[in-house]
Amino acid sequence: MNSEIIVNKEKLKTPPLEIHYLGDRSLRQSAKRVAKVDDDIRQLVREMLQTMYTADGIGLAAPQVAVQKQVIVIDCEPDNSATPPIVLINPTIKRYGTDICLFQEGCLSIPGVYLDVKRPSVIEVAYKDENGRPQTLQAKELLSRAIQHEMDHLQGVLFVDRVENKLALNEELAKHKFSAKAVKSVA
Ligand code: ZN
């Protein structure tokens, strides 16, 4: 069976799914493992991709659209129609590199807020793809960061929870009308 998911990288007038924002409970729940990668999951993946491209994002996790399943879509090159997106189902990180780097992150669930977060530079991640096949991937740079950010969503963790500069965090949140009370520090 070759059920490749083909989605145009375009902005739709009405995306199929609604993105939930900081303060919403669905962002704070743990996602459940997917027991079977079937057509329902592939339809979810298709709709998540369409929603992500419409919102101008490079990653989206199912809890952001209030679906508590371990499903992530990532595309670090949304403007390049030749590169396929990456779909990660039930991902687990097998190895972290020793290098830690500081890099600016944003999130479709916290629009407008961009802040520096420390994370390991390199990871090795195991997951199932959209056909249910097991895969492993060594990721670095932007892809590594996107995977770690999206995997946090599956645990109900948001990037703002990891921001160490609390002054900058509170300023950014206030500027974009988000409540600092919605942040649950993990640092
Ligand atoms: Zn996010």
JSON list of C-alpha atoms in Angstrom, two decimals, residues 37-112:
[
{"chain": "A", "resi": 37, "resn": "VAL", "atom": "CA", "xyz": [-2.11, 4.41, 11.58]},
{"chain": "A", "resi": 38, "resn": "ASP", "atom": "CA", "xyz": [-5.26, 4.19, 9.44]},
{"chain": "A", "resi": 39, "resn": "ASP", "atom": "CA", "xyz": [-7.18, 6.36, 6.99]},
{"chain": "A", "resi": 40, "resn": "ASP", "atom": "CA", "xyz": [-8.67, 8.42, 9.82]},
{"chain": "A", "resi": 41, "resn": "ILE", "atom": "CA", "xyz": [-5.16, 9.33, 10.99]},
{"chain": "A", "resi": 42, "resn": "ARG", "atom": "CA", "xyz": [-4.09, 10.11, 7.42]},
{"chain": "A", "resi": 43, "resn": "GLN", "atom": "CA", "xyz": [-7.13, 12.40, 7.05]},
{"chain": "A", "resi": 44, "resn": "LEU", "atom": "CA", "xyz": [-6.14, 14.14, 10.30]},
{"chain": "A", "resi": 45, "resn": "VAL", "atom": "CA", "xyz": [-2.59, 14.54, 8.96]},
{"chain": "A", "resi": 46, "resn": "ARG", "atom": "CA", "xyz": [-3.90, 16.00, 5.68]},
{"chain": "A", "resi": 47, "resn": "GLU", "atom": "CA", "xyz": [-6.06, 18.53, 7.54]},
{"chain": "A", "resi": 48, "resn": "MET", "atom": "CA", "xyz": [-3.24, 19.42, 9.94]},
{"chain": "A", "resi": 49, "resn": "LEU", "atom": "CA", "xyz": [-0.94, 20.11, 6.97]},
{"chain": "A", "resi": 50, "resn": "GLN", "atom": "CA", "xyz": [-3.55, 22.31, 5.27]},
{"chain": "A", "resi": 51, "resn": "THR", "atom": "CA", "xyz": [-4.11, 24.19, 8.54]},
{"chain": "A", "resi": 52, "resn": "MET", "atom": "CA", "xyz": [-0.35, 24.62, 9.11]},
{"chain": "A", "resi": 53, "resn": "TYR", "atom": "CA", "xyz": [0.31, 25.96, 5.60]},
{"chain": "A", "resi": 54, "resn": "THR", "atom": "CA", "xyz": [-2.65, 28.32, 5.85]},
{"chain": "A", "resi": 55, "resn": "ALA", "atom": "CA", "xyz": [-1.35, 29.68, 9.16]},
{"chain": "A", "resi": 56, "resn": "ASP", "atom": "CA", "xyz": [2.19, 30.11, 7.78]},
{"chain": "A", "resi": 57, "resn": "GLY", "atom": "CA", "xyz": [3.72, 27.66, 10.25]},
{"chain": "A", "resi": 58, "resn": "ILE", "atom": "CA", "xyz": [6.52, 25.11, 9.96]},
{"chain": "A", "resi": 59, "resn": "GLY", "atom": "CA", "xyz": [5.10, 22.68, 12.51]},
{"chain": "A", "resi": 60, "resn": "LEU", "atom": "CA", "xyz": [1.82, 21.67, 14.10]},
{"chain": "A", "resi": 61, "resn": "ALA", "atom": "CA", "xyz": [0.99, 19.10, 16.79]},
{"chain": "A", "resi": 62, "resn": "ALA", "atom": "CA", "xyz": [-2.47, 17.53, 17.12]},
{"chain": "A", "resi": 63, "resn": "PRO", "atom": "CA", "xyz": [-3.18, 19.01, 20.61]},
{"chain": "A", "resi": 64, "resn": "GLN", "atom": "CA", "xyz": [-3.00, 22.47, 18.98]},
{"chain": "A", "resi": 65, "resn": "VAL", "atom": "CA", "xyz": [-6.16, 21.54, 17.08]},
{"chain": "A", "resi": 66, "resn": "ALA", "atom": "CA", "xyz": [-7.64, 19.93, 20.23]},
{"chain": "A", "resi": 67, "resn": "VAL", "atom": "CA", "xyz": [-6.95, 16.37, 19.10]},
{"chain": "A", "resi": 68, "resn": "GLN", "atom": "CA", "xyz": [-5.17, 14.46, 21.90]},
{"chain": "A", "resi": 69, "resn": "LYS", "atom": "CA", "xyz": [-3.19, 12.11, 19.68]},
{"chain": "A", "resi": 70, "resn": "GLN", "atom": "CA", "xyz": [0.58, 11.79, 19.20]},
{"chain": "A", "resi": 71, "resn": "VAL", "atom": "CA", "xyz": [0.63, 13.21, 15.69]},
{"chain": "A", "resi": 72, "resn": "ILE", "atom": "CA", "xyz": [2.98, 15.93, 14.42]},
{"chain": "A", "resi": 73, "resn": "VAL", "atom": "CA", "xyz": [3.48, 17.53, 11.01]},
{"chain": "A", "resi": 74, "resn": "ILE", "atom": "CA", "xyz": [6.60, 19.54, 10.13]},
{"chain": "A", "resi": 75, "resn": "ASP", "atom": "CA", "xyz": [7.77, 21.35, 7.02]},
{"chain": "A", "resi": 76, "resn": "CYS", "atom": "CA", "xyz": [10.87, 23.52, 7.35]},
{"chain": "A", "resi": 77, "resn": "GLU", "atom": "CA", "xyz": [10.52, 24.56, 3.70]},
{"chain": "A", "resi": 78, "resn": "PRO", "atom": "CA", "xyz": [6.87, 25.56, 3.30]},
{"chain": "A", "resi": 79, "resn": "ASP", "atom": "CA", "xyz": [7.69, 27.67, 0.22]},
{"chain": "A", "resi": 80, "resn": "ASN", "atom": "CA", "xyz": [9.40, 24.81, -1.61]},
{"chain": "A", "resi": 81, "resn": "SER", "atom": "CA", "xyz": [6.79, 22.66, -3.35]},
{"chain": "A", "resi": 82, "resn": "ALA", "atom": "CA", "xyz": [9.40, 19.99, -4.18]},
{"chain": "A", "resi": 83, "resn": "THR", "atom": "CA", "xyz": [10.17, 18.91, -0.58]},
{"chain": "A", "resi": 84, "resn": "PRO", "atom": "CA", "xyz": [7.64, 16.71, 1.21]},
{"chain": "A", "resi": 85, "resn": "PRO", "atom": "CA", "xyz": [6.57, 17.47, 4.80]},
{"chain": "A", "resi": 86, "resn": "ILE", "atom": "CA", "xyz": [7.53, 15.13, 7.63]},
{"chain": "A", "resi": 87, "resn": "VAL", "atom": "CA", "xyz": [4.83, 13.30, 9.56]},
{"chain": "A", "resi": 88, "resn": "LEU", "atom": "CA", "xyz": [5.78, 11.90, 13.00]},
{"chain": "A", "resi": 89, "resn": "ILE", "atom": "CA", "xyz": [3.40, 9.57, 14.80]},
{"chain": "A", "resi": 90, "resn": "ASN", "atom": "CA", "xyz": [4.20, 8.30, 18.34]},
{"chain": "A", "resi": 91, "resn": "PRO", "atom": "CA", "xyz": [7.66, 9.93, 18.28]},
{"chain": "A", "resi": 92, "resn": "THR", "atom": "CA", "xyz": [10.30, 9.14, 20.91]},
{"chain": "A", "resi": 93, "resn": "ILE", "atom": "CA", "xyz": [13.71, 10.76, 21.23]},
{"chain": "A", "resi": 94, "resn": "LYS", "atom": "CA", "xyz": [16.40, 8.07, 21.25]},
{"chain": "A", "resi": 95, "resn": "ARG", "atom": "CA", "xyz": [19.41, 10.27, 21.75]},
{"chain": "A", "resi": 96, "resn": "TYR", "atom": "CA", "xyz": [20.27, 13.88, 22.49]},
{"chain": "A", "resi": 97, "resn": "GLY", "atom": "CA", "xyz": [23.53, 15.45, 21.34]},
{"chain": "A", "resi": 98, "resn": "THR", "atom": "CA", "xyz": [25.64, 17.13, 24.01]},
{"chain": "A", "resi": 99, "resn": "ASP", "atom": "CA", "xyz": [25.61, 20.58, 22.39]},
{"chain": "A", "resi": 100, "resn": "ILE", "atom": "CA", "xyz": [22.96, 22.96, 23.68]},
{"chain": "A", "resi": 101, "resn": "CYS", "atom": "CA", "xyz": [22.02, 26.02, 21.70]},
{"chain": "A", "resi": 102, "resn": "LEU", "atom": "CA", "xyz": [19.88, 29.09, 22.21]},
{"chain": "A", "resi": 103, "resn": "PHE", "atom": "CA", "xyz": [17.53, 29.94, 19.37]},
{"chain": "A", "resi": 104, "resn": "GLN", "atom": "CA", "xyz": [14.40, 31.99, 18.86]},
{"chain": "A", "resi": 105, "resn": "GLU", "atom": "CA", "xyz": [11.09, 30.13, 18.70]},
{"chain": "A", "resi": 106, "resn": "GLY", "atom": "CA", "xyz": [7.51, 30.99, 17.93]},
{"chain": "A", "resi": 107, "resn": "CYS", "atom": "CA", "xyz": [4.28, 28.97, 18.01]},
{"chain": "A", "resi": 108, "resn": "LEU", "atom": "CA", "xyz": [1.02, 29.03, 16.03]},
{"chain": "A", "resi": 109, "resn": "SER", "atom": "CA", "xyz": [-0.78, 28.80, 19.40]},
{"chain": "A", "resi": 110, "resn": "ILE", "atom": "CA", "xyz": [0.96, 31.95, 20.71]},
{"chain": "A", "resi": 111, "resn": "PRO", "atom": "CA", "xyz": [0.90, 34.22, 17.65]},
{"chain": "A", "resi": 112, "resn": "GLY", "atom": "CA", "xyz": [3.32, 37.14, 17.62]}
]
